[in-house]
């Protein structure tokens, strides 16, 4: 695996500052600036695809295609992105899909699409820097190297989603109270896939059978309110899960009283109106 030393060295110097100084904002600023610069370079070098199109890499046999089509309900609120050589790592590819909902759904989906890749890259590199300095992450003891690498990705994804959700909540120009988005991201690192999923966007892996036919294999769970564990979690916080009369079988999340918001997913980024009452999770 290849790392860019200047980034790691900068983070290492920041993390090792004397106690008493508030270094968290400095770390985030350095990492985010570098990650955003890498994203801009990826666009210039045709390593990033974020609209309906197809590209073939000049450096490898990778082939990527994106297609998004507006439905019957109005504006297209879907956003997608593919970033080859994610973070200057030749063996890494980042893929993401974000399906907005609500009046501001298309804006939130676009914002999250732009924020997740550099934020995830920053958090991942910072976790690697901490590990290189001998600081243990919150992982189980006696974990194998492969599992330890997964733990780093897991915590990086959790922090990324949580940070972006809070950024939306306090953003003065975006109303995420009654709007939100799903977020499905995949990082392919060598032969491994790291998947983070919030909402009901779906990742499907196509495998080839012995007779040459494609066989779909679903990699993610659709987080819907009718899943027993999800419904129980929501109801324990006084939220309601039920269907509309004209939509039998389509379960939605409601506040304790009233007819809002009627979300067809049990997890999302945004939708802060139901966070307390329905234990709605990012």
mmCIF file of N, CA and C in Angstrom, residues 86 116 119-128 137 148-164 185 187 194 196:
data_model
loop_
_atom_site.group_PDB
_atom_site.id
_atom_site.type_symbol
_atom_site.label_atom_id
_atom_site.label_comp_id
_atom_site.label_asym_id
_atom_site.label_seq_id
_atom_site.Cartn_x
_atom_site.Cartn_y
_atom_site.Cartn_z
ATOM 1 N N UNK A 86 -8.435 6.305 -5.422
ATOM 2 C CA UNK A 86 -8.936 7.094 -4.298
ATOM 3 C C UNK A 86 -7.791 7.482 -3.368
ATOM 4 N N UNK A 116 -18.545 13.509 1.473
ATOM 5 C CA UNK A 116 -18.135 12.199 1.986
ATOM 6 C C UNK A 116 -16.740 11.775 1.519
ATOM 7 N N UNK A 119 -13.871 13.756 3.250
ATOM 8 C CA UNK A 119 -13.962 13.574 4.696
ATOM 9 C C UNK A 119 -13.549 12.158 5.094
ATOM 10 N N UNK A 120 -14.014 11.165 4.341
ATOM 11 C CA UNK A 120 -13.646 9.781 4.624
ATOM 12 C C UNK A 120 -12.152 9.574 4.438
ATOM 13 N N UNK A 121 -11.609 10.139 3.373
ATOM 14 C CA UNK A 121 -10.176 10.016 3.118
ATOM 15 C C UNK A 121 -9.372 10.647 4.246
ATOM 16 N N UNK A 122 -9.814 11.807 4.704
ATOM 17 C CA UNK A 122 -9.133 12.503 5.800
ATOM 18 C C UNK A 122 -9.172 11.670 7.075
ATOM 19 N N UNK A 123 -10.347 11.148 7.432
ATOM 20 C CA UNK A 123 -10.482 10.366 8.662
ATOM 21 C C UNK A 123 -9.690 9.065 8.589
ATOM 22 N N UNK A 124 -9.659 8.450 7.410
ATOM 23 C CA UNK A 124 -8.901 7.204 7.245
ATOM 24 C C UNK A 124 -7.404 7.451 7.401
ATOM 25 N N UNK A 125 -6.901 8.493 6.749
ATOM 26 C CA UNK A 125 -5.478 8.793 6.847
ATOM 27 C C UNK A 125 -5.100 9.221 8.263
ATOM 28 N N UNK A 126 -5.998 9.925 8.940
ATOM 29 C CA UNK A 126 -5.718 10.328 10.316
ATOM 30 C C UNK A 126 -5.660 9.105 11.231
ATOM 31 N N UNK A 127 -6.553 8.139 10.994
ATOM 32 C CA UNK A 127 -6.530 6.912 11.785
ATOM 33 C C UNK A 127 -5.240 6.134 11.544
ATOM 34 N N UNK A 128 -4.781 6.114 10.290
ATOM 35 C CA UNK A 128 -3.514 5.454 9.986
ATOM 36 C C UNK A 128 -2.352 6.166 10.669
ATOM 37 N N UNK A 137 -6.496 2.348 18.467
ATOM 38 C CA UNK A 137 -7.873 2.708 18.200
ATOM 39 C C UNK A 137 -8.787 1.851 19.068
ATOM 40 N N UNK A 148 -7.894 -5.633 11.697
ATOM 41 C CA UNK A 148 -7.493 -4.324 12.204
ATOM 42 C C UNK A 148 -7.665 -3.263 11.120
ATOM 43 N N UNK A 149 -7.324 -3.600 9.879
ATOM 44 C CA UNK A 149 -7.521 -2.665 8.778
ATOM 45 C C UNK A 149 -9.003 -2.366 8.585
ATOM 46 N N UNK A 150 -9.837 -3.402 8.747
ATOM 47 C CA UNK A 150 -11.279 -3.181 8.643
ATOM 48 C C UNK A 150 -11.769 -2.273 9.763
ATOM 49 N N UNK A 151 -11.253 -2.463 10.977
ATOM 50 C CA UNK A 151 -11.650 -1.615 12.103
ATOM 51 C C UNK A 151 -11.330 -0.147 11.821
ATOM 52 N N UNK A 152 -10.182 0.099 11.194
ATOM 53 C CA UNK A 152 -9.811 1.479 10.850
ATOM 54 C C UNK A 152 -10.823 2.064 9.873
ATOM 55 N N UNK A 153 -11.196 1.289 8.860
ATOM 56 C CA UNK A 153 -12.187 1.760 7.896
ATOM 57 C C UNK A 153 -13.551 1.956 8.564
ATOM 58 N N UNK A 154 -13.924 1.018 9.424
ATOM 59 C CA UNK A 154 -15.229 1.104 10.085
ATOM 60 C C UNK A 154 -15.352 2.386 10.897
ATOM 61 N N UNK A 155 -14.354 2.660 11.721
ATOM 62 C CA UNK A 155 -14.406 3.860 12.546
ATOM 63 C C UNK A 155 -14.312 5.126 11.695
ATOM 64 N N UNK A 156 -13.575 5.057 10.592
ATOM 65 C CA UNK A 156 -13.479 6.211 9.694
ATOM 66 C C UNK A 156 -14.831 6.505 9.051
ATOM 67 N N UNK A 157 -15.545 5.452 8.649
ATOM 68 C CA UNK A 157 -16.869 5.628 8.041
ATOM 69 C C UNK A 157 -17.868 6.173 9.057
ATOM 70 N N UNK A 158 -17.863 5.613 10.263
ATOM 71 C CA UNK A 158 -18.794 6.075 11.296
ATOM 72 C C UNK A 158 -18.572 7.550 11.615
ATOM 73 N N UNK A 159 -17.316 7.941 11.751
ATOM 74 C CA UNK A 159 -17.009 9.339 12.058
ATOM 75 C C UNK A 159 -17.399 10.246 10.897
ATOM 76 N N UNK A 160 -17.137 9.800 9.681
ATOM 77 C CA UNK A 160 -17.466 10.605 8.505
ATOM 78 C C UNK A 160 -18.960 10.870 8.424
ATOM 79 N N UNK A 161 -19.765 9.815 8.554
ATOM 80 C CA UNK A 161 -21.216 9.976 8.453
ATOM 81 C C UNK A 161 -21.750 10.852 9.581
ATOM 82 N N UNK A 162 -21.239 10.638 10.795
ATOM 83 C CA UNK A 162 -21.715 11.422 11.941
ATOM 84 C C UNK A 162 -21.340 12.894 11.796
ATOM 85 N N UNK A 163 -20.115 13.165 11.356
ATOM 86 C CA UNK A 163 -19.668 14.553 11.198
ATOM 87 C C UNK A 163 -20.485 15.283 10.136
ATOM 88 N N UNK A 164 -20.712 14.622 9.005
ATOM 89 C CA UNK A 164 -21.455 15.263 7.919
ATOM 90 C C UNK A 164 -22.904 15.490 8.319
ATOM 91 N N UNK A 185 -21.785 3.888 0.410
ATOM 92 C CA UNK A 185 -20.425 4.066 -0.094
ATOM 93 C C UNK A 185 -19.679 2.741 -0.080
ATOM 94 N N UNK A 187 -15.674 1.237 -0.743
ATOM 95 C CA UNK A 187 -14.254 1.415 -1.026
ATOM 96 C C UNK A 187 -13.688 0.054 -1.407
ATOM 97 N N UNK A 194 -15.094 -2.481 1.342
ATOM 98 C CA UNK A 194 -15.568 -1.903 2.600
ATOM 99 C C UNK A 194 -16.835 -1.124 2.274
ATOM 100 N N UNK A 196 -20.329 0.930 3.559
ATOM 101 C CA UNK A 196 -21.079 1.639 4.602
ATOM 102 C C UNK A 196 -22.428 2.025 4.015
#
